[in-house]
Short mmCIF file of C-alpha atoms and ligand atoms in Angstrom, two decimals:
data_model
loop_
_atom_site.label_atom_id
_atom_site.label_comp_id
_atom_site.label_asym_id
_atom_site.label_seq_id
_atom_site.Cartn_x
_atom_site.Cartn_y
_atom_site.Cartn_z
CA MET A 1 -53.76 27.56 -79.04
CA LEU A 2 -56.02 24.85 -77.61
CA VAL A 3 -55.70 22.91 -80.85
CA THR A 4 -51.92 23.28 -80.86
CA LEU A 5 -51.78 22.01 -77.32
CA LEU A 6 -53.92 18.98 -78.10
CA LEU A 7 -52.00 18.03 -81.23
CA ALA A 8 -48.54 18.63 -79.81
CA GLY A 9 -46.58 16.15 -77.75
CA GLY A 10 -47.13 12.44 -78.15
CA TRP A 11 -44.28 11.06 -76.02
CA PRO A 12 -44.62 7.38 -75.25
CA TRP A 13 -45.39 6.85 -71.60
CA GLY A 14 -43.52 3.71 -70.61
CA CYS A 15 -44.95 0.93 -68.52
CA GLY A 16 -47.77 1.48 -66.07
CA GLY A 17 -48.86 4.62 -64.29
CA ALA A 18 -50.65 7.61 -65.72
CA PRO A 19 -49.64 9.25 -68.95
CA ALA A 20 -47.02 12.00 -68.65
CA ALA A 21 -48.43 15.51 -68.60
CA ASP A 22 -47.38 16.17 -72.21
CA ASP A 23 -48.68 12.90 -73.67
CA SER A 24 -51.71 14.32 -75.42
CA GLN A 25 -52.79 11.13 -77.20
CA SER A 26 -53.13 9.16 -74.00
CA TRP A 27 -54.99 12.00 -72.33
CA ALA A 28 -57.35 12.21 -75.31
CA LYS A 29 -58.02 8.49 -74.95
CA ALA A 30 -58.73 8.92 -71.23
CA ARG A 31 -61.16 11.72 -72.10
CA ALA A 32 -62.97 9.68 -74.75
CA GLU A 33 -63.33 6.85 -72.23
CA MET A 34 -64.58 9.26 -69.55
CA VAL A 35 -67.22 10.67 -71.92
CA ARG A 36 -68.35 7.19 -73.04
CA THR A 37 -68.53 5.45 -69.68
CA GLN A 38 -69.46 8.25 -67.27
CA ILE A 39 -71.39 10.80 -69.28
CA GLU A 40 -73.03 9.23 -72.34
CA ALA A 41 -73.74 6.06 -70.35
CA ARG A 42 -75.74 8.13 -67.84
CA GLY A 43 -77.86 9.74 -70.52
CA VAL A 44 -76.18 13.03 -71.51
CA LYS A 45 -76.79 13.32 -75.27
CA ASP A 46 -75.98 16.89 -76.32
CA ALA A 47 -73.25 16.49 -78.95
CA ARG A 48 -71.75 19.89 -78.17
CA VAL A 49 -71.33 18.95 -74.51
CA LEU A 50 -69.82 15.56 -75.35
CA ASP A 51 -67.43 17.07 -77.93
CA ALA A 52 -66.34 19.81 -75.53
CA MET A 53 -65.61 17.27 -72.81
CA ARG A 54 -63.60 15.16 -75.25
CA THR A 55 -61.53 18.26 -76.04
CA VAL A 56 -60.90 20.22 -72.84
CA PRO A 57 -57.75 18.91 -71.05
CA ARG A 58 -59.26 18.35 -67.59
CA HIS A 59 -55.88 17.11 -66.28
CA LEU A 60 -54.56 20.68 -66.60
CA PHE A 61 -57.31 21.90 -64.23
CA VAL A 62 -56.32 19.70 -61.28
CA PRO A 63 -53.25 19.90 -59.03
CA ALA A 64 -50.22 18.21 -60.64
CA ASP A 65 -50.07 15.43 -58.04
CA LEU A 66 -53.70 14.43 -58.80
CA ARG A 67 -53.37 14.35 -62.59
CA SER A 68 -53.57 10.58 -62.80
CA GLN A 69 -57.11 10.84 -61.33
CA ALA A 70 -58.26 13.74 -63.52
CA TYR A 71 -60.60 11.59 -65.65
CA ALA A 72 -61.92 9.44 -62.80
CA ASP A 73 -65.60 9.38 -61.82
CA HIS A 74 -65.41 11.74 -58.83
CA PRO A 75 -64.67 15.34 -57.79
CA LEU A 76 -61.10 16.31 -56.80
CA PRO A 77 -59.68 18.89 -54.39
CA ILE A 78 -58.29 22.05 -56.02
CA GLY A 79 -56.99 23.82 -52.90
CA GLU A 80 -58.59 26.20 -50.39
CA GLY A 81 -61.03 23.42 -49.40
CA GLN A 82 -62.75 23.64 -52.81
CA THR A 83 -63.32 21.00 -55.49
CA ILE A 84 -63.56 20.53 -59.24
CA SER A 85 -66.91 18.80 -59.89
CA GLN A 86 -67.27 15.18 -60.98
CA PRO A 87 -67.17 14.98 -64.81
CA TYR A 88 -70.77 13.68 -65.02
CA ILE A 89 -72.08 16.68 -63.06
CA VAL A 90 -70.25 19.07 -65.42
CA GLY A 91 -71.77 17.23 -68.41
CA LEU A 92 -75.25 17.15 -66.94
CA MET A 93 -75.27 20.82 -65.91
CA SER A 94 -73.86 21.90 -69.29
CA GLU A 95 -76.65 20.00 -71.06
CA LEU A 96 -79.37 21.33 -68.73
CA LEU A 97 -78.30 24.91 -69.50
CA GLY A 98 -79.54 24.39 -73.07
CA VAL A 99 -77.26 27.02 -74.57
CA LYS A 100 -75.98 27.35 -78.12
CA PRO A 101 -72.81 28.80 -79.68
CA GLY A 102 -72.62 32.56 -79.29
CA ASP A 103 -74.81 32.60 -76.16
CA LYS A 104 -73.70 34.55 -73.10
CA VAL A 105 -73.41 32.44 -69.95
CA LEU A 106 -72.77 33.51 -66.36
CA GLU A 107 -71.04 31.07 -63.99
CA ILE A 108 -70.87 31.60 -60.23
CA GLY A 109 -67.97 29.60 -58.72
CA THR A 110 -65.09 29.50 -61.22
CA GLY A 111 -63.01 27.15 -59.06
CA SER A 112 -60.45 25.56 -61.38
CA GLY A 113 -62.05 27.08 -64.49
CA TYR A 114 -62.91 23.64 -65.96
CA GLN A 115 -66.69 24.17 -66.23
CA ALA A 116 -66.05 27.57 -67.82
CA ALA A 117 -63.63 25.96 -70.32
CA VAL A 118 -66.23 23.33 -71.28
CA LEU A 119 -68.82 26.07 -71.92
CA ALA A 120 -66.27 28.06 -73.95
CA ALA A 121 -65.47 24.94 -75.98
CA MET A 122 -69.23 24.71 -76.69
CA GLY A 123 -68.94 28.15 -78.28
CA CYS A 124 -70.34 30.26 -75.44
CA GLU A 125 -69.12 33.62 -74.20
CA VAL A 126 -68.53 32.93 -70.51
CA TYR A 127 -68.56 35.39 -67.60
CA THR A 128 -67.37 33.64 -64.45
CA ILE A 129 -66.99 34.88 -60.88
CA GLU A 130 -64.88 33.33 -58.11
CA ILE A 131 -64.93 34.57 -54.52
CA ARG A 132 -61.45 33.27 -53.63
CA ALA A 133 -58.93 35.59 -55.23
CA SER A 134 -56.13 33.03 -55.53
CA LEU A 135 -58.39 30.49 -57.32
CA ALA A 136 -59.65 33.25 -59.63
CA ALA A 137 -56.09 34.25 -60.52
CA GLU A 138 -55.03 30.65 -61.19
CA ALA A 139 -58.10 29.95 -63.31
CA ARG A 140 -57.60 33.16 -65.31
CA LYS A 141 -54.01 32.17 -66.13
CA ARG A 142 -54.92 28.58 -66.97
CA LEU A 143 -57.73 29.65 -69.34
CA ALA A 144 -55.48 32.24 -71.00
CA ASP A 145 -52.69 29.66 -71.45
CA LEU A 146 -55.22 27.42 -73.23
CA GLY A 147 -56.18 30.31 -75.51
CA LEU A 148 -59.77 30.42 -74.25
CA GLU A 149 -60.36 34.10 -74.90
CA THR A 150 -64.15 33.91 -74.62
CA VAL A 151 -63.95 33.42 -70.84
CA HIS A 152 -63.96 36.51 -68.62
CA VAL A 153 -62.90 35.83 -65.01
CA ARG A 154 -63.76 38.17 -62.15
CA ALA A 155 -62.62 37.82 -58.53
CA GLY A 156 -65.45 38.65 -56.14
CA ASP A 157 -68.78 37.58 -54.66
CA GLY A 158 -71.10 36.28 -57.37
CA TYR A 159 -74.25 37.08 -55.37
CA GLN A 160 -74.88 40.29 -57.35
CA GLY A 161 -74.12 38.60 -60.68
CA TRP A 162 -72.48 40.58 -63.51
CA PRO A 163 -75.07 43.29 -64.31
CA GLU A 164 -72.99 45.03 -67.00
CA ALA A 165 -72.97 41.88 -69.13
CA ALA A 166 -76.60 40.83 -68.42
CA PRO A 167 -78.97 39.42 -69.59
CA PHE A 168 -77.60 35.88 -69.87
CA ALA A 169 -79.00 33.02 -71.95
CA GLY A 170 -77.74 30.69 -69.24
CA ILE A 171 -76.65 30.99 -65.60
CA ILE A 172 -74.80 28.10 -63.94
CA VAL A 173 -74.11 28.16 -60.22
CA THR A 174 -71.50 25.65 -59.00
CA ALA A 175 -71.55 26.49 -55.29
CA ALA A 176 -74.74 25.89 -53.30
CA PRO A 177 -76.81 28.70 -51.75
CA ASP A 178 -79.76 27.79 -49.51
CA ARG A 179 -82.02 29.90 -51.73
CA ILE A 180 -81.75 31.45 -55.18
CA PRO A 181 -80.06 34.88 -55.16
CA GLU A 182 -82.59 37.40 -56.50
CA PRO A 183 -80.05 39.41 -58.58
CA LEU A 184 -79.19 36.26 -60.55
CA LEU A 185 -82.84 35.66 -61.42
CA GLU A 186 -83.09 39.23 -62.64
CA GLN A 187 -80.11 38.70 -64.98
CA LEU A 188 -81.65 35.66 -66.70
CA ALA A 189 -82.88 36.41 -70.24
CA VAL A 190 -86.41 35.49 -71.33
CA GLY A 191 -86.06 31.97 -72.73
CA GLY A 192 -82.94 31.38 -70.64
CA SER A 193 -82.24 28.76 -67.97
CA MET A 194 -80.43 28.78 -64.66
CA VAL A 195 -78.93 25.54 -63.34
CA ILE A 196 -78.35 25.75 -59.60
CA PRO A 197 -77.95 23.44 -56.57
CA VAL A 198 -80.16 24.73 -53.75
CA GLY A 199 -79.98 23.55 -50.13
CA SER A 200 -77.56 23.10 -47.27
CA PHE A 201 -75.70 19.79 -46.67
CA TYR A 202 -77.34 17.98 -49.58
CA GLN A 203 -78.93 20.05 -52.31
CA GLN A 204 -81.45 19.68 -55.08
CA LEU A 205 -80.13 20.49 -58.54
CA LYS A 206 -82.76 22.80 -60.04
CA VAL A 207 -83.42 24.21 -63.49
CA ILE A 208 -85.10 27.62 -63.41
CA THR A 209 -86.49 28.84 -66.70
CA ARG A 210 -87.67 32.34 -67.49
CA THR A 211 -90.52 32.54 -69.99
CA GLU A 212 -92.64 35.48 -71.14
CA GLY A 213 -95.18 34.30 -68.56
CA GLY A 214 -92.82 34.15 -65.56
CA ILE A 215 -90.46 31.73 -63.82
CA GLN A 216 -90.68 27.93 -63.93
CA GLU A 217 -88.73 25.62 -61.67
CA ARG A 218 -87.99 21.87 -61.76
CA ASP A 219 -85.91 19.52 -59.62
CA VAL A 220 -83.41 17.25 -61.38
CA ILE A 221 -81.36 15.18 -58.88
CA PRO A 222 -79.94 15.47 -55.36
CA VAL A 223 -76.32 16.69 -55.42
CA ARG A 224 -73.58 17.81 -53.05
CA PHE A 225 -71.67 21.02 -53.77
CA VAL A 226 -69.52 23.24 -51.56
CA PRO A 227 -71.60 26.05 -50.03
CA MET A 228 -71.97 29.44 -51.67
CA THR A 229 -70.35 31.90 -49.27
CA GLY A 230 -70.42 35.69 -48.86
CA GLU A 231 -73.50 37.88 -49.08
CA VAL A 232 -75.97 34.98 -49.43
CA GLU A 233 -75.01 33.73 -45.96
CA ARG A 234 -75.69 37.09 -44.35
CA ARG A 235 -79.12 37.74 -45.89
CA PRO A 236 -82.15 36.65 -43.83
N1 SAH B 301 -66.97 25.19 -61.39
C1 SAH B 301 -65.76 24.82 -60.68
C2 SAH B 301 -66.00 24.11 -59.39
C3 SAH B 301 -66.66 24.95 -58.41
S1 SAH B 301 -66.28 24.70 -56.72
C4 SAH B 301 -64.82 24.03 -61.56
O1 SAH B 301 -65.17 23.74 -62.72
O2 SAH B 301 -63.71 23.75 -61.11
C5 SAH B 301 -67.22 26.07 -56.11
C6 SAH B 301 -66.49 27.36 -56.18
O3 SAH B 301 -67.42 28.38 -55.84
C7 SAH B 301 -65.36 27.45 -55.16
O4 SAH B 301 -64.16 27.75 -55.82
C8 SAH B 301 -65.80 28.59 -54.24
O5 SAH B 301 -64.72 29.38 -53.77
C9 SAH B 301 -66.72 29.39 -55.14
N2 SAH B 301 -67.71 30.25 -54.46
C10 SAH B 301 -68.37 30.04 -53.28
N3 SAH B 301 -69.19 31.07 -53.00
C11 SAH B 301 -69.06 31.97 -54.03
C12 SAH B 301 -69.63 33.24 -54.31
N4 SAH B 301 -70.50 33.83 -53.49
N5 SAH B 301 -69.25 33.88 -55.45
C13 SAH B 301 -68.36 33.31 -56.30
N6 SAH B 301 -67.76 32.12 -56.08
C14 SAH B 301 -68.11 31.44 -54.96
#
């Protein structure tokens, strides 16, 4: 279904302006350019990440009136005060996860569903949780329309993770808590990594790795995500 969508269409798009929504060739060009200038140029090398981001139609994950900016180098609003992350951040976090096809990945903060779609295009089985019911419903429909059947969307608070599907080879958190939720750490497989922004106004993007010997943590770059809400805010 994804392939059909990408190959279909091909209407010429006249002079100026952004390509029409059904002009798949122009969108594919915009994606290739985005990957080359924003993602590869900043050092993301994982071929699976780069291929996935050349494939997933990001313009279908943003509001229709913002489509012309879908491949630009910044985040965009997706409603309810939330945002779809900047393409580079999606690429970087996907690479840092270090997952391979067939791996199970948990995402907290579905938002538009774009990050989940990129992970699915990399061959992962994705479990994703979104606290805002309307965003969860929209993302679920969008992912189903694209034929991405390896993404499971749940509406609810991601604080407790998805214990029935644990352990996960990778956990990616795309809303920022001020400390790492304990249940998520518990659901990380040995050998797995969690990529998570931790902090309040500005955050540190961290990679947490579980080894046989315990937990290791490293800081990657300062970032700015919307806050993780719900149970994490109420815990001391
Ligand atoms: N990954 C998204 C962008 C995430 S924006 C994308 O690709 O579009 C962060 C999202 O996290 C928001 O939609 C917000 O509603 C959600 N969120 C915040 N706190 C959450 C929580 N406790 N559990 C699940 N989702 C949460």
